[in-house]
Amino acid sequence: MRLLSRASGLAKAMVLASTVVFTALVLVVNQAEEVEPIRLSVGEPAPQTFSATGPVSVVDEQATETAREEAIQGVEVRYTEDTQASAAVLASIQAFFTNARLAATPLEVPDEDPGDLTPPTTTSTTTTTTTTTLPEEDTTTTGAGGDTGDTTGEESTTTEETTTSTTTTTTSTTTTTTLPPPPPRELQIAELRDLHPLVRTETIEALVDVLNDDYDREINDEQPVFRFVEDEALTLASERLEEGIRSTELEAVRSDLVTNPPPLILLRDLPETQRVEVEAAVADLVAVSLQGNWVRDDTATAEAQAEAAAAVPESTVVFQENQTIVRVGDVVSAVQLEAIESLGLLEPETAGPSLRAMAVVATLMVLLGAFFLWRVGGKYWRHPKLVLLFGILVVLAAVAARVPGWVTGSVVERGFLLPAALFGYLTASLFDSRVAVLMALPVTTFTALATGDLALVVYAAGAALAPIPLVSSVSSRAQLNAAVLLSAVFHAPLAATVAWYFNGSDTIWLSAVFGAASGLISGVAALGVLPFLAAVFGITTAQTLLDLTDRNHPALRRLEEEAPGTFNHSIMVGNLAGRAARAIEADVLLAQAMSYFHDLGKTTAPKYFVENQFGVSNPHDQLPPEESARLIRSHVSEGLKLAREFRLPPDVAQGIYTHHGTSLMRYFYHKALDLYGDEVNPSDYRHRGRKPQSKEMVIVMLSDACEAAARAMVQHEDPTSDSLRTLVEQVIAEKVEDGQLEESDVTFGELSRVKEAIVDALIGYYHTRIPYPGFPGRSAAPA
């Protein structure tokens, strides 16, 4: 023992020495100590804060140039009209209508006179005769050029047979104009399509139909329409050209015309269907013919821009006495540099901190942390591996303190990316809340040594403490995730307020963003690092317990498949233990995890335990009591073997070892007394476990015994609140009298609260139920 103690002490001393050395190196490396002249350049971060020693006025050339550029950008581009493009558009439309008329010209010319443009005529004659009967017969013949007025060169003969002595004849003549028909419609369309390939076929067809319809209108002495269509097309194009069309707007204008054809007033007499087609055709023809008629006038634009720039006055920056010109870390502008030079503020900077003093302070902080760990966390100090873990966290805290110097650059707000919260998460999860509060001291001190920024020192203290109350009492994965989010939410106002106080209001929002990012990154990093550190150093964390209490854990699935009765019993014990742990502020997750796995060893021989004997006989009826006691006792040792197989943490495996302690197996002991008399040794019928030492172990023992006793009672009688309370009091009193709780640190007050919690849970589980008519089972009391 003495050798082990010496080895343990030597290991701790080596850990402390290594921690001191590495911490000092991390803080001192690349920390300049010599005094250097101040070097200030435009575009570089300021090495210190400069304030005006008196009023100074500086012309801001950059701001002036920027304002003039904005004025230039605000000048609209000037345009002038391209009259040639406008004329070409109208000429293109007129050419289409001209070609349409030519395409409709008749293919043959009349024979009479090729130069005579008078349309040919047709004459028809109607004769009316009144007859008086006579004995003779009279015949009348009218030839060409007679009184009939026939101008066609054809002969017309009329024969009248009368039997009267008197004949009266009346003749009337009607003359009509006959027009030569236009060429076939398909021929017209084909010719126009060849001449105007960009115009849609539907447009050509609609306009050709209007032109051909004019043939019938002229025959019927009606007014032709085609010339009105041409007028509307030219008017529509002229309106668009007068509005002005830029080359960049041409496609939009064309698309608008085709999509929304304007109504044509002169065509209102056309049938509705044809009018809509013609309006669409005119819109399409105009859209195809349109060109951009507004061109950019660079000369006029440049003149307007020059006038706008000349109207902008020079921008002047005035610094009053004691006003901050530039803060440390801010990028120096030309105006700030000119003001600093004008005031003669470029003096050599003061000497930096002594590296030896920094190393001494770091050493003292490590030793102070070790002293507190020895006094406050004695249970951790006894284990060299946990002292090593504490030392690693201290060195990592020194590394984290250097982060602001690496990432700040020209943006001082980036310093709030300091991952101080990471150590609150890790220490509270791997140790406890008291050690986590202790860890905030080196985190804060190392930040002060590494940065010299009081704002970051205050922020580091708050950020390191913020996660501790959030992760110290989590009992579910949702609470763990919520703790990360809540800590990140707290970081934002913390960083904003600290920045506001130390750096001014213009740094609030950016500091809040980086502070929230720091909290979120620290929380996520802690969730990722915790399982690794817990596995390496054999520590049971809340995250480990959350994984163990998942019903899909392989060990629990095996328990459910091979010993379902034991599985249900373990889940019920876990519920009782969780409620009892909350009642005395013990570790709820640890108590539940112990409860879930405490009877894992029963999976090796489930039939020897009554909760798994549904529908079969009890094999213990055929065994001697000492053999039964051996089989029952073996589930503890078998459970420990399975715990190693499934790599359960030692803290959880202790629940297997201590849930029976050294209790007497009374049933088999009394059975042995009946068989063998008073010669029976009670120790042969006791469990070979260890008495519980922690509060969680005591809770698991009492919850297991009370749940088993309650389950046995309800098989013989209906439970009541009083009977359950009496049962729990008897079980707990028996454990106390048997000395099973003598090694634990549970007080009588805590034991009383545990008893009440178990009673309330059992009453809620075995509450009175309504009897359903026709269903088997014992009758229940009225609801």
PDB file of N, CA and C in Angstrom, residues 66 162 234 263 305 407 441 483 518 564 732:
ATOM      1  N   THR A  66     -15.323  59.070 -53.091  1.00  0.00           N
ATOM      2  CA  THR A  66     -16.474  58.160 -53.062  1.00  0.00           C
ATOM      3  C   THR A  66     -17.774  58.909 -53.316  1.00  0.00           C
ATOM      4  N   THR A 162     -98.173  36.717-131.504  1.00  0.00           N
ATOM      5  CA  THR A 162     -99.382  37.387-131.043  1.00  0.00           C
ATOM      6  C   THR A 162    -100.570  36.989-131.887  1.00  0.00           C
ATOM      7  N   LEU A 234     -49.123  51.621 -89.343  1.00  0.00           N
ATOM      8  CA  LEU A 234     -48.174  52.733 -89.338  1.00  0.00           C
ATOM      9  C   LEU A 234     -48.363  53.604 -88.099  1.00  0.00           C
ATOM     10  N   PRO A 263     -56.190  47.384 -79.403  1.00  0.00           N
ATOM     11  CA  PRO A 263     -57.376  47.404 -80.265  1.00  0.00           C
ATOM     12  C   PRO A 263     -57.210  48.434 -81.381  1.00  0.00           C
ATOM     13  N   GLN A 305     -22.098  63.914 -66.134  1.00  0.00           N
ATOM     14  CA  GLN A 305     -21.365  63.332 -65.017  1.00  0.00           C
ATOM     15  C   GLN A 305     -20.314  64.294 -64.474  1.00  0.00           C
ATOM     16  N   VAL A 407      -6.918  35.098 -34.270  1.00  0.00           N
ATOM     17  CA  VAL A 407      -8.043  35.311 -35.190  1.00  0.00           C
ATOM     18  C   VAL A 407      -8.491  36.767 -35.281  1.00  0.00           C
ATOM     19  N   LEU A 441     -11.193  29.899 -13.150  1.00  0.00           N
ATOM     20  CA  LEU A 441     -10.109  30.770 -12.671  1.00  0.00           C
ATOM     21  C   LEU A 441      -8.899  30.748 -13.609  1.00  0.00           C
ATOM     22  N   ALA A 483     -29.168  22.618 -23.468  1.00  0.00           N
ATOM     23  CA  ALA A 483     -28.117  23.312 -22.720  1.00  0.00           C
ATOM     24  C   ALA A 483     -27.132  23.990 -23.668  1.00  0.00           C
ATOM     25  N   SER A 518     -19.229  31.552 -30.795  1.00  0.00           N
ATOM     26  CA  SER A 518     -18.314  30.926 -29.835  1.00  0.00           C
ATOM     27  C   SER A 518     -19.056  29.944 -28.924  1.00  0.00           C
ATOM     28  N   PRO A 564     -37.825 -11.451 -20.570  1.00  0.00           N
ATOM     29  CA  PRO A 564     -38.764 -10.329 -20.674  1.00  0.00           C
ATOM     30  C   PRO A 564     -39.338  -9.898 -19.333  1.00  0.00           C
ATOM     31  N   ILE A 732     -37.701  -1.193   3.708  1.00  0.00           N
ATOM     32  CA  ILE A 732     -36.602  -0.282   4.042  1.00  0.00           C
ATOM     33  C   ILE A 732     -36.113  -0.530   5.467  1.00  0.00           C
TER      34      ILE A 732
END
